PDB file of C-alpha atoms in Angstrom:
ATOM      1  CA  MET V   1       0.000   0.000   0.000  1.00  0.00           C
ATOM      2  CA  SER V   2       1.120   3.566  -0.701  1.00  0.00           C
ATOM      3  CA  ILE V   3       1.663   6.237   1.928  1.00  0.00           C
ATOM      4  CA  LEU V   4      -1.583   7.941   0.878  1.00  0.00           C
ATOM      5  CA  SER V   5      -3.680   4.774   1.005  1.00  0.00           C
ATOM      6  CA  HIS V   6      -2.204   3.956   4.402  1.00  0.00           C
ATOM      7  CA  GLY V   7      -3.213   7.460   5.511  1.00  0.00           C
ATOM      8  CA  VAL V   8      -6.785   6.962   4.273  1.00  0.00           C
ATOM      9  CA  ALA V   9      -6.990   3.632   6.085  1.00  0.00           C
ATOM     10  CA  ARG V  10      -5.665   5.256   9.263  1.00  0.00           C
ATOM     11  CA  THR V  11      -8.303   8.001   8.953  1.00  0.00           C
ATOM     12  CA  GLY V  12     -11.088   5.426   9.138  1.00  0.00           C
ATOM     13  CA  TYR V  13      -9.430   3.673  12.068  1.00  0.00           C
ATOM     14  CA  GLU V  14      -8.806   6.945  13.949  1.00  0.00           C
ATOM     15  CA  THR V  15     -12.344   8.230  13.369  1.00  0.00           C
ATOM     16  CA  LYS V  16     -13.938   5.023  14.666  1.00  0.00           C
ATOM     17  CA  GLY V  17     -11.713   5.113  17.724  1.00  0.00           C
ATOM     18  CA  TYR V  18     -12.604   8.747  18.356  1.00  0.00           C
ATOM     19  CA  PHE V  19     -16.352   8.163  18.432  1.00  0.00           C
ATOM     20  CA  ARG V  20     -15.870   5.133  20.678  1.00  0.00           C
ATOM     21  CA  SER V  21     -14.300   7.370  23.340  1.00  0.00           C
ATOM     22  CA  PRO V  22     -17.119   9.123  25.245  1.00  0.00           C
ATOM     23  CA  ASP V  23     -14.865  11.666  26.975  1.00  0.00           C
ATOM     24  CA  SER V  24     -13.314  12.816  23.687  1.00  0.00           C
ATOM     25  CA  VAL V  25     -16.709  13.102  22.039  1.00  0.00           C
ATOM     26  CA  PHE V  26     -18.104  15.175  24.906  1.00  0.00           C
ATOM     27  CA  PHE V  27     -15.197  17.528  25.568  1.00  0.00           C
ATOM     28  CA  THR V  28     -14.202  18.196  21.950  1.00  0.00           C
ATOM     29  CA  PHE V  29     -17.223  17.349  19.768  1.00  0.00           C
ATOM     30  CA  LEU V  30     -20.272  18.334  21.828  1.00  0.00           C
ATOM     31  CA  PHE V  31     -18.665  20.948  24.081  1.00  0.00           C
ATOM     32  CA  PRO V  32     -19.055  23.931  21.662  1.00  0.00           C
ATOM     33  CA  MET V  33     -22.763  23.149  21.231  1.00  0.00           C
ATOM     34  CA  LEU V  34     -23.191  22.915  24.993  1.00  0.00           C
ATOM     35  CA  MET V  35     -21.483  26.281  25.493  1.00  0.00           C
ATOM     36  CA  LEU V  36     -23.572  27.904  22.752  1.00  0.00           C
ATOM     37  CA  GLY V  37     -26.724  26.711  24.517  1.00  0.00           C
ATOM     38  CA  ILE V  38     -25.498  27.999  27.874  1.00  0.00           C
ATOM     39  CA  PHE V  39     -24.643  31.467  26.550  1.00  0.00           C
ATOM     40  CA  ALA V  40     -27.910  31.717  24.610  1.00  0.00           C
ATOM     41  CA  ALA V  41     -29.939  30.727  27.676  1.00  0.00           C
ATOM     42  CA  ALA V  42     -27.993  32.904  30.106  1.00  0.00           C
ATOM     43  CA  PHE V  43     -27.923  36.166  28.141  1.00  0.00           C
ATOM     44  CA  SER V  44     -30.913  36.029  25.792  1.00  0.00           C
ATOM     45  CA  SER V  45     -33.059  37.966  28.281  1.00  0.00           C
ATOM     46  CA  ARG V  46     -30.873  41.030  27.635  1.00  0.00           C
ATOM     47  CA  GLY V  47     -32.022  41.146  24.020  1.00  0.00           C
ATOM     48  CA  ASP V  48     -29.996  41.299  20.829  1.00  0.00           C
ATOM     49  CA  ILE V  49     -26.396  42.471  20.733  1.00  0.00           C
ATOM     50  CA  GLY V  50     -25.968  45.668  18.695  1.00  0.00           C
ATOM     51  CA  LEU V  51     -23.506  48.446  17.970  1.00  0.00           C
ATOM     52  CA  GLY V  52     -25.392  51.061  19.961  1.00  0.00           C
ATOM     53  CA  PRO V  53     -28.524  53.192  19.915  1.00  0.00           C
ATOM     54  CA  GLY V  54     -29.771  53.930  16.422  1.00  0.00           C
ATOM     55  CA  SER V  55     -27.704  51.224  14.751  1.00  0.00           C
ATOM     56  CA  SER V  56     -29.490  48.782  12.459  1.00  0.00           C
ATOM     57  CA  ASP V  57     -26.794  46.168  12.905  1.00  0.00           C
ATOM     58  CA  HIS V  58     -27.798  43.743  15.633  1.00  0.00           C
ATOM     59  CA  VAL V  59     -27.649  40.013  16.165  1.00  0.00           C
ATOM     60  CA  SER V  60     -29.054  37.541  18.689  1.00  0.00           C
ATOM     61  CA  VAL V  61     -26.906  36.237  21.517  1.00  0.00           C
ATOM     62  CA  ALA V  62     -26.671  32.799  19.909  1.00  0.00           C
ATOM     63  CA  GLY V  63     -25.794  34.395  16.570  1.00  0.00           C
ATOM     64  CA  TYR V  64     -23.045  36.461  18.180  1.00  0.00           C
ATOM     65  CA  TYR V  65     -21.413  33.501  19.939  1.00  0.00           C
ATOM     66  CA  LEU V  66     -21.751  31.092  16.992  1.00  0.00           C
ATOM     67  CA  PRO V  67     -18.506  32.180  15.227  1.00  0.00           C
ATOM     68  CA  GLY V  68     -16.525  31.802  18.447  1.00  0.00           C
ATOM     69  CA  MET V  69     -17.935  28.334  19.080  1.00  0.00           C
ATOM     70  CA  LEU V  70     -17.010  27.277  15.529  1.00  0.00           C
ATOM     71  CA  ALA V  71     -13.463  28.534  16.101  1.00  0.00           C
ATOM     72  CA  ALA V  72     -13.301  26.809  19.485  1.00  0.00           C
ATOM     73  CA  GLY V  73     -14.437  23.550  17.902  1.00  0.00           C
ATOM     74  CA  ILE V  74     -11.562  23.735  15.421  1.00  0.00           C
ATOM     75  CA  LEU V  75      -9.083  24.355  18.235  1.00  0.00           C
ATOM     76  CA  LEU V  76     -10.465  21.585  20.447  1.00  0.00           C
ATOM     77  CA  SER V  77     -10.551  18.997  17.650  1.00  0.00           C
ATOM     78  CA  GLY V  78      -7.073  19.858  16.434  1.00  0.00           C
ATOM     79  CA  VAL V  79      -4.881  21.123  19.243  1.00  0.00           C
ATOM     80  CA  GLN V  80      -6.438  19.647  22.386  1.00  0.00           C
ATOM     81  CA  ASN V  81      -7.614  16.322  21.001  1.00  0.00           C
ATOM     82  CA  LEU V  82      -4.481  15.450  19.052  1.00  0.00           C
ATOM     83  CA  ALA V  83      -2.037  16.681  21.697  1.00  0.00           C
ATOM     84  CA  VAL V  84      -3.660  14.598  24.444  1.00  0.00           C
ATOM     85  CA  ASP V  85      -4.263  11.630  22.127  1.00  0.00           C
ATOM     86  CA  ILE V  86      -0.733  11.382  20.777  1.00  0.00           C
ATOM     87  CA  ALA V  87       0.814  11.916  24.222  1.00  0.00           C
ATOM     88  CA  GLY V  88      -1.339   9.041  25.461  1.00  0.00           C
ATOM     89  CA  GLU V  89      -0.227   6.818  22.592  1.00  0.00           C
ATOM     90  CA  LYS V  90       3.376   7.571  23.468  1.00  0.00           C
ATOM     91  CA  GLY V  91       2.758   6.725  27.102  1.00  0.00           C
ATOM     92  CA  ASP V  92       0.949   3.418  26.568  1.00  0.00           C
ATOM     93  CA  GLY V  93       3.415   2.128  23.978  1.00  0.00           C
ATOM     94  CA  THR V  94       1.131   2.417  20.945  1.00  0.00           C
ATOM     95  CA  LEU V  95       3.611   4.549  19.010  1.00  0.00           C
ATOM     96  CA  LYS V  96       6.455   2.223  19.893  1.00  0.00           C
ATOM     97  CA  ARG V  97       4.523  -0.718  18.445  1.00  0.00           C
ATOM     98  CA  LEU V  98       3.582   1.278  15.337  1.00  0.00           C
ATOM     99  CA  GLY V  99       7.251   2.128  14.883  1.00  0.00           C
ATOM    100  CA  GLY V 100       7.922  -1.569  14.373  1.00  0.00           C
ATOM    101  CA  THR V 101       5.452  -1.772  11.493  1.00  0.00           C
ATOM    102  CA  PRO V 102       5.775  -0.559   7.880  1.00  0.00           C
ATOM    103  CA  LEU V 103       3.530   2.402   8.724  1.00  0.00           C
ATOM    104  CA  SER V 104       5.151   5.684   7.678  1.00  0.00           C
ATOM    105  CA  PRO V 105       5.031   8.668  10.058  1.00  0.00           C
ATOM    106  CA  ILE V 106       3.477  10.596   7.149  1.00  0.00           C
ATOM    107  CA  SER V 107       0.641   8.062   6.931  1.00  0.00           C
ATOM    108  CA  TYR V 108       0.207   8.327  10.695  1.00  0.00           C
ATOM    109  CA  PHE V 109      -0.015  12.134  10.430  1.00  0.00           C
ATOM    110  CA  LEU V 110      -2.455  11.869   7.513  1.00  0.00           C
ATOM    111  CA  GLY V 111      -4.669   9.590   9.581  1.00  0.00           C
ATOM    112  CA  LYS V 112      -4.733  12.089  12.451  1.00  0.00           C
ATOM    113  CA  LEU V 113      -5.349  15.010  10.096  1.00  0.00           C
ATOM    114  CA  GLY V 114      -8.087  13.090   8.276  1.00  0.00           C
ATOM    115  CA  ARG V 115      -9.827  12.357  11.566  1.00  0.00           C
ATOM    116  CA  VAL V 116      -9.722  16.025  12.551  1.00  0.00           C
ATOM    117  CA  PHE V 117     -11.256  16.982   9.190  1.00  0.00           C
ATOM    118  CA  VAL V 118     -14.019  14.380   9.408  1.00  0.00           C
ATOM    119  CA  THR V 119     -14.955  15.229  12.994  1.00  0.00           C
ATOM    120  CA  GLY V 120     -14.540  18.966  12.356  1.00  0.00           C
ATOM    121  CA  ILE V 121     -16.915  18.929   9.377  1.00  0.00           C
ATOM    122  CA  LEU V 122     -19.507  16.919  11.301  1.00  0.00           C
ATOM    123  CA  GLN V 123     -19.156  19.169  14.324  1.00  0.00           C
ATOM    124  CA  ALA V 124     -19.489  22.395  12.298  1.00  0.00           C
ATOM    125  CA  ALA V 125     -22.523  21.051  10.407  1.00  0.00           C
ATOM    126  CA  LEU V 126     -24.230  19.997  13.640  1.00  0.00           C
ATOM    127  CA  LEU V 127     -23.383  23.295  15.338  1.00  0.00           C
ATOM    128  CA  LEU V 128     -24.815  25.299  12.426  1.00  0.00           C
ATOM    129  CA  ALA V 129     -27.949  23.139  12.394  1.00  0.00           C
ATOM    130  CA  VAL V 130     -28.491  23.580  16.140  1.00  0.00           C
ATOM    131  CA  ALA V 131     -27.915  27.333  15.910  1.00  0.00           C
ATOM    132  CA  ASN V 132     -30.363  27.677  13.031  1.00  0.00           C
ATOM    133  CA  LEU V 133     -33.094  25.271  14.112  1.00  0.00           C
ATOM    134  CA  ALA V 134     -32.966  25.571  17.891  1.00  0.00           C
ATOM    135  CA  PHE V 135     -31.962  29.226  18.325  1.00  0.00           C
ATOM    136  CA  GLY V 136     -33.214  30.775  15.090  1.00  0.00           C
ATOM    137  CA  VAL V 137     -29.821  32.054  13.940  1.00  0.00           C
ATOM    138  CA  SER V 138     -29.930  33.221  10.324  1.00  0.00           C
ATOM    139  CA  LEU V 139     -27.142  31.719   8.224  1.00  0.00           C
ATOM    140  CA  PRO V 140     -25.419  33.574   5.361  1.00  0.00           C
ATOM    141  CA  ARG V 141     -26.986  33.326   1.901  1.00  0.00           C
ATOM    142  CA  ALA V 142     -24.114  34.757  -0.147  1.00  0.00           C
ATOM    143  CA  TRP V 143     -21.742  32.252  -1.749  1.00  0.00           C
ATOM    144  CA  SER V 144     -18.838  34.602  -1.020  1.00  0.00           C
ATOM    145  CA  ALA V 145     -19.497  34.256   2.709  1.00  0.00           C
ATOM    146  CA  TRP V 146     -19.461  30.469   2.497  1.00  0.00           C
ATOM    147  CA  GLY V 147     -16.277  30.669   0.426  1.00  0.00           C
ATOM    148  CA  THR V 148     -14.638  32.610   3.255  1.00  0.00           C
ATOM    149  CA  PHE V 149     -15.967  30.078   5.739  1.00  0.00           C
ATOM    150  CA  ALA V 150     -14.462  27.232   3.695  1.00  0.00           C
ATOM    151  CA  TRP V 151     -10.913  28.572   3.497  1.00  0.00           C
ATOM    152  CA  VAL V 152     -10.865  29.758   7.123  1.00  0.00           C
ATOM    153  CA  PHE V 153     -12.165  26.344   8.217  1.00  0.00           C
ATOM    154  CA  VAL V 154      -9.678  24.355   6.111  1.00  0.00           C
ATOM    155  CA  LEU V 155      -6.667  26.512   6.954  1.00  0.00           C
ATOM    156  CA  GLY V 156      -7.614  26.688  10.621  1.00  0.00           C
ATOM    157  CA  THR V 157      -8.155  22.933  10.830  1.00  0.00           C
ATOM    158  CA  VAL V 158      -4.810  22.042   9.248  1.00  0.00           C
ATOM    159  CA  THR V 159      -3.008  24.588  11.430  1.00  0.00           C
ATOM    160  CA  SER V 160      -4.679  23.345  14.620  1.00  0.00           C
ATOM    161  CA  ALA V 161      -3.946  19.714  13.773  1.00  0.00           C
ATOM    162  CA  LEU V 162      -0.243  20.381  13.175  1.00  0.00           C
ATOM    163  CA  LEU V 163       0.006  22.436  16.356  1.00  0.00           C
ATOM    164  CA  GLY V 164      -1.683  19.602  18.250  1.00  0.00           C
ATOM    165  CA  ILE V 165       0.909  17.154  16.946  1.00  0.00           C
ATOM    166  CA  ALA V 166       3.688  19.590  17.911  1.00  0.00           C
ATOM    167  CA  LEU V 167       2.228  20.194  21.383  1.00  0.00           C
ATOM    168  CA  SER V 168       2.051  16.453  22.064  1.00  0.00           C
ATOM    169  CA  ALA V 169       5.819  16.507  22.617  1.00  0.00           C
ATOM    170  CA  LEU V 170       5.453  18.792  25.656  1.00  0.00           C
ATOM    171  CA  PRO V 171       3.804  16.500  28.286  1.00  0.00           C
ATOM    172  CA  ARG V 172       6.298  14.307  30.098  1.00  0.00           C
ATOM    173  CA  SER V 173       3.795  11.468  30.388  1.00  0.00           C
ATOM    174  CA  SER V 174       0.323  10.457  29.303  1.00  0.00           C
ATOM    175  CA  ARG V 175      -0.985  11.200  32.797  1.00  0.00           C
ATOM    176  CA  SER V 176       0.142  14.831  32.620  1.00  0.00           C
ATOM    177  CA  ALA V 177      -1.074  15.424  29.056  1.00  0.00           C
ATOM    178  CA  THR V 178      -4.513  16.746  30.008  1.00  0.00           C
ATOM    179  CA  ALA V 179      -3.097  18.935  32.790  1.00  0.00           C
ATOM    180  CA  VAL V 180      -0.583  20.474  30.370  1.00  0.00           C
ATOM    181  CA  VAL V 181      -2.755  20.918  27.271  1.00  0.00           C
ATOM    182  CA  VAL V 182      -6.214  21.877  28.586  1.00  0.00           C
ATOM    183  CA  PRO V 183      -5.119  25.052  30.471  1.00  0.00           C
ATOM    184  CA  ILE V 184      -3.325  26.315  27.352  1.00  0.00           C
ATOM    185  CA  VAL V 185      -6.408  25.781  25.210  1.00  0.00           C
ATOM    186  CA  LEU V 186      -8.723  27.271  27.834  1.00  0.00           C
ATOM    187  CA  VAL V 187      -6.683  30.466  28.247  1.00  0.00           C
ATOM    188  CA  LEU V 188      -6.521  30.947  24.480  1.00  0.00           C
ATOM    189  CA  GLN V 189     -10.306  30.708  24.262  1.00  0.00           C
ATOM    190  CA  PHE V 190     -10.806  33.410  26.893  1.00  0.00           C
ATOM    191  CA  ILE V 191      -8.344  35.907  25.403  1.00  0.00           C
ATOM    192  CA  SER V 192      -9.294  35.295  21.745  1.00  0.00           C
ATOM    193  CA  GLY V 193     -12.903  36.464  21.752  1.00  0.00           C
ATOM    194  CA  VAL V 194     -14.575  33.066  22.085  1.00  0.00           C
ATOM    195  CA  TYR V 195     -16.272  33.504  25.467  1.00  0.00           C
ATOM    196  CA  LEU V 196     -15.736  37.244  25.948  1.00  0.00           C
ATOM    197  CA  GLN V 197     -16.401  40.074  23.503  1.00  0.00           C
ATOM    198  CA  PHE V 198     -12.989  40.765  21.999  1.00  0.00           C
ATOM    199  CA  SER V 199     -13.437  44.547  21.885  1.00  0.00           C
ATOM    200  CA  MET V 200     -14.035  44.604  25.665  1.00  0.00           C
ATOM    201  CA  LEU V 201     -10.640  43.069  26.443  1.00  0.00           C
ATOM    202  CA  PRO V 202      -7.744  45.379  27.400  1.00  0.00           C
ATOM    203  CA  ALA V 203      -5.382  46.373  24.606  1.00  0.00           C
ATOM    204  CA  TRP V 204      -2.469  44.327  25.959  1.00  0.00           C
ATOM    205  CA  MET V 205      -4.628  41.197  26.023  1.00  0.00           C
ATOM    206  CA  GLN V 206      -5.815  41.818  22.465  1.00  0.00           C
ATOM    207  CA  ASN V 207      -2.204  42.208  21.343  1.00  0.00           C
ATOM    208  CA  LEU V 208      -1.253  39.000  23.128  1.00  0.00           C
ATOM    209  CA  ALA V 209      -4.148  37.092  21.542  1.00  0.00           C
ATOM    210  CA  SER V 210      -3.143  38.406  18.104  1.00  0.00           C
ATOM    211  CA  VAL V 211       0.046  36.375  18.308  1.00  0.00           C
ATOM    212  CA  PHE V 212      -1.886  33.098  18.413  1.00  0.00           C
ATOM    213  CA  PRO V 213      -4.007  31.477  15.690  1.00  0.00           C
ATOM    214  CA  LEU V 214      -7.326  31.138  17.562  1.00  0.00           C
ATOM    215  CA  LYS V 215      -7.922  34.900  17.504  1.00  0.00           C
ATOM    216  CA  TRP V 216      -7.584  34.908  13.725  1.00  0.00           C
ATOM    217  CA  ILE V 217      -9.803  31.842  13.228  1.00  0.00           C
ATOM    218  CA  ALA V 218     -12.508  33.459  15.384  1.00  0.00           C
ATOM    219  CA  GLN V 219     -12.128  36.761  13.538  1.00  0.00           C
ATOM    220  CA  GLY V 220     -12.469  35.030  10.182  1.00  0.00           C
ATOM    221  CA  MET V 221     -15.603  33.253  11.383  1.00  0.00           C
ATOM    222  CA  ARG V 222     -17.075  36.517  12.693  1.00  0.00           C
ATOM    223  CA  SER V 223     -16.612  38.050   9.245  1.00  0.00           C
ATOM    224  CA  VAL V 224     -18.836  35.275   7.855  1.00  0.00           C
ATOM    225  CA  PHE V 225     -21.674  35.180  10.373  1.00  0.00           C
ATOM    226  CA  LEU V 226     -21.907  38.695  11.829  1.00  0.00           C
ATOM    227  CA  PRO V 227     -23.269  41.804  10.066  1.00  0.00           C
ATOM    228  CA  ASP V 228     -20.556  43.747   8.261  1.00  0.00           C
ATOM    229  CA  GLY V 229     -20.955  46.675  10.637  1.00  0.00           C
ATOM    230  CA  PHE V 230     -19.566  44.573  13.489  1.00  0.00           C
ATOM    231  CA  LYS V 231     -16.101  44.861  11.978  1.00  0.00           C
ATOM    232  CA  VAL V 232     -15.692  48.158  13.883  1.00  0.00           C
ATOM    233  CA  LEU V 233     -15.430  46.065  17.060  1.00  0.00           C
ATOM    234  CA  GLU V 234     -12.335  44.276  15.785  1.00  0.00           C
ATOM    235  CA  GLN V 235      -8.873  45.356  16.858  1.00  0.00           C
ATOM    236  CA  ASN V 236      -8.197  47.378  13.683  1.00  0.00           C
ATOM    237  CA  GLY V 237     -11.803  48.206  12.836  1.00  0.00           C
ATOM    238  CA  THR V 238     -11.844  45.778   9.915  1.00  0.00           C
ATOM    239  CA  TRP V 239     -12.076  42.028   9.332  1.00  0.00           C
ATOM    240  CA  ASP V 240      -8.434  41.891   8.116  1.00  0.00           C
ATOM    241  CA  LEU V 241      -8.999  38.653   6.180  1.00  0.00           C
ATOM    242  CA  GLY V 242      -5.606  39.014   4.535  1.00  0.00           C
ATOM    243  CA  TRP V 243      -3.922  38.960   7.927  1.00  0.00           C
ATOM    244  CA  VAL V 244      -6.139  36.051   8.982  1.00  0.00           C
ATOM    245  CA  ALA V 245      -4.661  34.027   6.119  1.00  0.00           C
ATOM    246  CA  VAL V 246      -1.096  35.215   6.777  1.00  0.00           C
ATOM    247  CA  TRP V 247      -1.109  34.385  10.489  1.00  0.00           C
ATOM    248  CA  LEU V 248      -2.711  30.982   9.965  1.00  0.00           C
ATOM    249  CA  VAL V 249      -0.116  30.091   7.311  1.00  0.00           C
ATOM    250  CA  VAL V 250       2.674  31.239   9.649  1.00  0.00           C
ATOM    251  CA  TRP V 251       1.376  29.013  12.444  1.00  0.00           C
ATOM    252  CA  LEU V 252       0.840  26.151  10.001  1.00  0.00           C
ATOM    253  CA  VAL V 253       4.527  26.304   9.063  1.00  0.00           C
ATOM    254  CA  VAL V 254       5.524  26.582  12.736  1.00  0.00           C
ATOM    255  CA  GLY V 255       3.452  23.517  13.608  1.00  0.00           C
ATOM    256  CA  LEU V 256       4.834  21.555  10.662  1.00  0.00           C
ATOM    257  CA  VAL V 257       8.456  22.353  11.520  1.00  0.00           C
ATOM    258  CA  ILE V 258       8.074  21.578  15.234  1.00  0.00           C
ATOM    259  CA  SER V 259       6.202  18.346  14.454  1.00  0.00           C
ATOM    260  CA  ARG V 260       8.955  17.266  12.085  1.00  0.00           C
ATOM    261  CA  LEU V 261      11.705  18.044  14.607  1.00  0.00           C
ATOM    262  CA  THR V 262      10.096  16.568  17.723  1.00  0.00           C
ATOM    263  CA  PHE V 263       7.999  13.594  16.606  1.00  0.00           C
ATOM    264  CA  ARG V 264       9.415  10.196  17.525  1.00  0.00           C
ATOM    265  CA  TRP V 265       7.788   6.782  17.742  1.00  0.00           C
ATOM    266  CA  ILE V 266       9.207   6.691  21.254  1.00  0.00           C
ATOM    267  CA  ARG V 267      10.343   9.497  23.557  1.00  0.00           C
ATOM    268  CA  GLN V 268      14.095  10.028  23.453  1.00  0.00           C
ATOM    269  CA  ASP V 269      14.224  10.112  27.260  1.00  0.00           C
ATOM    270  CA  ALA V 270      12.131   6.950  27.666  1.00  0.00           C
TER     271      ALA V 270
END
């Protein structure tokens, strides 16, 4: 079998294993939908979110938080899930056993990336359906908006997956993987405009968030699902889609390089 066909076969195997793990499904697949429901229920009594008195641009609470939940889902599926998963496979000897087989590391990576794409697409589709059917969120009708959604989703997913693989080298053991990875992911969500309105954060926190990819994924998603007038709430008063692409490509390269330099079938200090 070729490297590509091995990767496709690994994608099926990885995806089945993912959905057979209840904790992974809950904390990375269903978690964004749960949070969207919580925010919609908690703050809907305050009415729609707008730009101020007299402005015609307004959106429901669920509609406002939808882009952030989509971005969070990409981060959870890629960074958190893969980092914890691969660290666990290192700890329980799975990678060591795979290293003794003809499986190429590239095929292994393709299997992980394929799983993230499959679960990410299903998660985004379900999240959009819940937002539209359960909370009445209006979805974009313009093809250009869905085109932006597609490239932000694809680029963000690949970047998150590679960063997850790179981050898996940080935990010293499988037991410490969750304790190391989850706080990093959680902090990024709070400073990147997922749970808090980005314009309300202090300038230094906005600048810090701008260094990391989640802020740019969330910003790209907001450009798709929020009225165009909401761009004044962004850091530079515009959607900056060009910079969204640039920063995601930069982090994609960073994740690829670190993954290539640090990945081993077995830890060097084992």
